[in-house]
C-alpha cells in the first residue's frame, strides 16, 4: 500500500524495471488471431436529433440498456456517449456479428423511450455538453486538459469514434511483423482519417475540417495525444514516450486526485512525486495517453470518426482488418502508403502535415486519395480470403464507389446546420 492508500500490484518500480515492463506489456507478439472493436454513439431524440436529451432521460436510458443481455461491454463516456466494446473475436465475421447483434438490442431498448443512436465524429448541433460522469478520473482529466484550451472538454464530451483493435504482430520481419504493422498503422492511419472523416460541423457551424474530431485530438495536449517517433525500435520508442509524458493525475482514495504539472512518469520514478510509483501506477498512466495508435499488448487504431447509418461502422473495421491481417494485402498497401512518410516529415502524428491534411481535406488531398485508391481495392480483394460475407464485401464496395473513387468522405455529404 502506498502512503496515499492506493494499492500497488508490487513493490515500487525502478526506472529500468518500468522500461522493461513497458516493452513486455505493450507489444505482445504472436501470429495475429483476434480482433475487437469499440464503437461510440451519441444518444439523440428519435423525433428530432437536434434536441438535446435531458439528463434524467439519459440516465433512464442508460439504466435500460445496462439491463440488456449483451455480449459486448457497455460503458458511458463523460458526455453521455454510449460505448460498446466487443469481446475479442477469432474472425472478422464473428466480431461483426456479435457487435451488430448487440447494437440491434440497444436500439430496440432505446426506441420505446423515444431515443436513438447517432453516428457523428463530433456532435454537430448542440452547445458543448456538460459531463455526466462525475468521477475522480474525469475531474482530474478535465483539470489537466483545460491547461491547454477547450479541446480536452470537446474530446471528452462531444466526440465519438470507431476504434479497431488488432494483434501487435509477430517478432519476425515481414508484412505481419510488429515493426511493419506499427509503421503501417501510422501511415495508413492518415488514409483512414481522410476516408472516414465524418465531423465537419460542430456547435451548429462548419469548422473547416472534414474531421473536427481529429482536429480536437491534435490540439489536445503537447504530449498526451502524440505518437512516438517512428525512426527507431517501436518498443524502445514507446517506452521512452510513456515515461517522458507528464502524469495526468495521482490517484487518492479520498478527496480529489492530484493534478501535477510537469511531473513526467520518469521524474516520478526518480522521486519527484508524492510516493514511489508501482506497476499499478504505470498501468494507469498508460490509460491516460491518447495517441492515434496505442499499443496495449495489441494495437488500438483510434483515428476513425464514428460513422453514419446503422451499419456504417462495419466498413472501416472490415478495411482495416483486411489490410492488416491478410499478408498479401498488408504487403501491397504498405508499398502504397510508404511514400506518405515523406509527406509526414519529421513531425510526430497527428501533428505532422500528413495527418493535418487528412483531417482538414479528407480524400480531396491528392496524395491521400492516391493511397486510398490502392487501399480499398486491395481490401476488397482480401476480404473473401478472410471469410467475409457478401454483405460486408458489398458495404465496402459501395463505400469505395460512393466516396473513395471520387475523392470524398462522409463529411462531404449535405448536412443540416443550425444557424
GROMACS .gro file of C-alpha atoms in nm, residues 111-281:
model
  171
  111UNK     CA    1  -3.674   0.312  -2.924
  112UNK     CA    2  -3.964   0.285  -2.672
  113UNK     CA    3  -3.802   0.572  -2.481
  114UNK     CA    4  -3.807   0.788  -2.794
  115UNK     CA    5  -3.429   0.776  -2.828
  116UNK     CA    6  -3.181   0.655  -3.086
  117UNK     CA    7  -2.808   0.636  -3.157
  118UNK     CA    8  -2.634   0.889  -3.379
  119UNK     CA    9  -2.306   0.830  -3.562
  120UNK     CA   10  -2.101   1.152  -3.586
  121UNK     CA   11  -1.736   1.220  -3.514
  122UNK     CA   12  -1.847   1.520  -3.311
  123UNK     CA   13  -2.193   1.631  -3.206
  124UNK     CA   14  -2.293   1.867  -3.489
  125UNK     CA   15  -2.573   2.061  -3.322
  126UNK     CA   16  -2.555   2.110  -2.950
  127UNK     CA   17  -2.369   2.357  -2.737
  128UNK     CA   18  -2.080   2.193  -2.551
  129UNK     CA   19  -2.213   1.907  -2.344
  130UNK     CA   20  -2.171   1.903  -1.969
  131UNK     CA   21  -2.003   1.599  -1.823
  132UNK     CA   22  -2.250   1.345  -1.693
  133UNK     CA   23  -1.977   1.140  -1.525
  134UNK     CA   24  -1.861   1.297  -1.202
  135UNK     CA   25  -1.575   1.071  -1.113
  136UNK     CA   26  -1.224   1.149  -0.985
  137UNK     CA   27  -1.066   1.033  -1.314
  138UNK     CA   28  -1.270   1.270  -1.528
  139UNK     CA   29  -1.245   1.557  -1.279
  140UNK     CA   30  -0.868   1.522  -1.297
  141UNK     CA   31  -0.867   1.479  -1.675
  142UNK     CA   32  -1.071   1.795  -1.723
  143UNK     CA   33  -0.843   1.995  -1.494
  144UNK     CA   34  -0.530   1.868  -1.668
  145UNK     CA   35  -0.654   1.921  -2.024
  146UNK     CA   36  -0.804   2.264  -1.950
  147UNK     CA   37  -0.448   2.393  -1.917
  148UNK     CA   38  -0.407   2.383  -2.295
  149UNK     CA   39  -0.750   2.503  -2.407
  150UNK     CA   40  -1.101   2.377  -2.484
  151UNK     CA   41  -1.006   2.076  -2.698
  152UNK     CA   42  -0.994   1.847  -2.395
  153UNK     CA   43  -1.354   1.909  -2.299
  154UNK     CA   44  -1.458   1.874  -2.662
  155UNK     CA   45  -1.281   1.540  -2.684
  156UNK     CA   46  -1.435   1.412  -2.361
  157UNK     CA   47  -1.794   1.519  -2.417
  158UNK     CA   48  -1.851   1.597  -2.787
  159UNK     CA   49  -1.661   1.327  -2.981
  160UNK     CA   50  -1.727   0.967  -3.085
  161UNK     CA   51  -1.520   0.713  -3.275
  162UNK     CA   52  -1.480   0.365  -3.417
  163UNK     CA   53  -1.176   0.203  -3.254
  164UNK     CA   54  -1.028  -0.110  -3.412
  165UNK     CA   55  -0.809  -0.342  -3.203
  166UNK     CA   56  -0.567  -0.575  -3.383
  167UNK     CA   57  -0.292  -0.804  -3.260
  168UNK     CA   58   0.052  -0.642  -3.247
  169UNK     CA   59   0.206  -0.890  -3.491
  170UNK     CA   60   0.492  -1.136  -3.497
  171UNK     CA   61   0.856  -1.099  -3.392
  172UNK     CA   62   0.968  -1.199  -3.741
  173UNK     CA   63   1.011  -0.940  -4.017
  174UNK     CA   64   0.764  -0.920  -4.299
  175UNK     CA   65   0.410  -0.794  -4.352
  176UNK     CA   66   0.280  -0.939  -4.023
  177UNK     CA   67   0.583  -0.838  -3.814
  178UNK     CA   68   0.518  -0.590  -3.537
  179UNK     CA   69   0.774  -0.340  -3.674
  180UNK     CA   70   0.591  -0.330  -4.008
  181UNK     CA   71   0.243  -0.319  -3.855
  182UNK     CA   72   0.342  -0.030  -3.627
  183UNK     CA   73   0.477   0.165  -3.922
  184UNK     CA   74   0.176   0.078  -4.139
  185UNK     CA   75  -0.066   0.191  -3.870
  186UNK     CA   76   0.082   0.542  -3.863
  187UNK     CA   77   0.077   0.581  -4.243
  188UNK     CA   78  -0.244   0.400  -4.329
  189UNK     CA   79  -0.397   0.568  -4.023
  190UNK     CA   80  -0.390   0.903  -4.202
  191UNK     CA   81  -0.569   0.746  -4.500
  192UNK     CA   82  -0.832   0.611  -4.259
  193UNK     CA   83  -0.879   0.958  -4.110
  194UNK     CA   84  -0.929   1.103  -4.456
  195UNK     CA   85  -1.158   0.835  -4.599
  196UNK     CA   86  -1.385   0.810  -4.294
  197UNK     CA   87  -1.390   1.176  -4.187
  198UNK     CA   88  -1.740   1.248  -4.059
  199UNK     CA   89  -1.736   1.559  -3.843
  200UNK     CA   90  -1.737   1.882  -4.048
  201UNK     CA   91  -1.989   2.060  -3.823
  202UNK     CA   92  -1.960   2.146  -3.453
  203UNK     CA   93  -2.181   2.373  -3.244
  204UNK     CA   94  -2.407   2.416  -3.546
  205UNK     CA   95  -2.141   2.559  -3.777
  206UNK     CA   96  -1.891   2.426  -4.032
  207UNK     CA   97  -1.544   2.413  -3.882
  208UNK     CA   98  -1.329   2.397  -4.197
  209UNK     CA   99  -1.220   2.043  -4.107
  210UNK     CA  100  -1.360   1.722  -4.254
  211UNK     CA  101  -1.271   1.556  -3.924
  212UNK     CA  102  -1.321   1.807  -3.646
  213UNK     CA  103  -1.282   1.518  -3.406
  214UNK     CA  104  -0.926   1.460  -3.526
  215UNK     CA  105  -0.859   1.833  -3.503
  216UNK     CA  106  -0.966   1.822  -3.137
  217UNK     CA  107  -0.731   1.533  -3.067
  218UNK     CA  108  -0.449   1.715  -3.245
  219UNK     CA  109  -0.490   2.018  -3.016
  220UNK     CA  110  -0.545   1.813  -2.703
  221UNK     CA  111  -0.216   1.839  -2.516
  222UNK     CA  112   0.151   1.900  -2.601
  223UNK     CA  113   0.241   1.533  -2.541
  224UNK     CA  114  -0.054   1.318  -2.444
  225UNK     CA  115  -0.205   1.269  -2.791
  226UNK     CA  116   0.125   1.234  -2.980
  227UNK     CA  117   0.268   0.920  -3.134
  228UNK     CA  118   0.631   0.843  -3.054
  229UNK     CA  119   0.890   0.898  -3.322
  230UNK     CA  120   0.890   0.636  -3.596
  231UNK     CA  121   1.264   0.614  -3.665
  232UNK     CA  122   1.359   0.354  -3.404
  233UNK     CA  123   1.255   0.031  -3.240
  234UNK     CA  124   0.882   0.053  -3.155
  235UNK     CA  125   0.920  -0.094  -2.808
  236UNK     CA  126   1.202   0.137  -2.706
  237UNK     CA  127   1.037   0.442  -2.862
  238UNK     CA  128   0.706   0.375  -2.691
  239UNK     CA  129   0.866   0.307  -2.352
  240UNK     CA  130   1.056   0.636  -2.368
  241UNK     CA  131   0.744   0.822  -2.479
  242UNK     CA  132   0.539   0.682  -2.191
  243UNK     CA  133   0.798   0.769  -1.929
  244UNK     CA  134   0.856   1.119  -2.066
  245UNK     CA  135   0.487   1.212  -2.088
  246UNK     CA  136   0.354   1.410  -1.789
  247UNK     CA  137   0.139   1.226  -1.540
  248UNK     CA  138  -0.224   1.335  -1.577
  249UNK     CA  139  -0.318   1.259  -1.218
  250UNK     CA  140  -0.203   1.095  -0.897
  251UNK     CA  141  -0.485   0.889  -0.755
  252UNK     CA  142  -0.605   0.916  -0.398
  253UNK     CA  143  -0.855   0.706  -0.202
  254UNK     CA  144  -1.022   1.014  -0.058
  255UNK     CA  145  -1.093   1.358  -0.198
  256UNK     CA  146  -0.993   1.489  -0.541
  257UNK     CA  147  -0.697   1.336  -0.718
  258UNK     CA  148  -0.382   1.543  -0.753
  259UNK     CA  149  -0.324   1.700  -1.094
  260UNK     CA  150   0.051   1.772  -1.101
  261UNK     CA  151   0.201   1.998  -1.364
  262UNK     CA  152   0.516   1.891  -1.545
  263UNK     CA  153   0.563   1.567  -1.349
  264UNK     CA  154   0.661   1.305  -1.606
  265UNK     CA  155   0.647   0.942  -1.505
  266UNK     CA  156   1.025   0.932  -1.530
  267UNK     CA  157   1.054   1.217  -1.281
  268UNK     CA  158   0.808   1.036  -1.056
  269UNK     CA  159   1.024   0.724  -1.068
  270UNK     CA  160   1.321   0.939  -0.970
  271UNK     CA  161   1.148   1.062  -0.655
  272UNK     CA  162   0.958   1.366  -0.781
  273UNK     CA  163   0.609   1.251  -0.681
  274UNK     CA  164   0.417   1.207  -0.357
  275UNK     CA  165   0.515   0.841  -0.318
  276UNK     CA  166   0.722   0.584  -0.512
  277UNK     CA  167   0.510   0.460  -0.803
  278UNK     CA  168   0.449   0.090  -0.866
  279UNK     CA  169   0.332  -0.121  -1.153
  280UNK     CA  170  -0.033  -0.031  -1.100
  281UNK     CA  171   0.053   0.339  -1.129
   0.00000   0.00000   0.00000
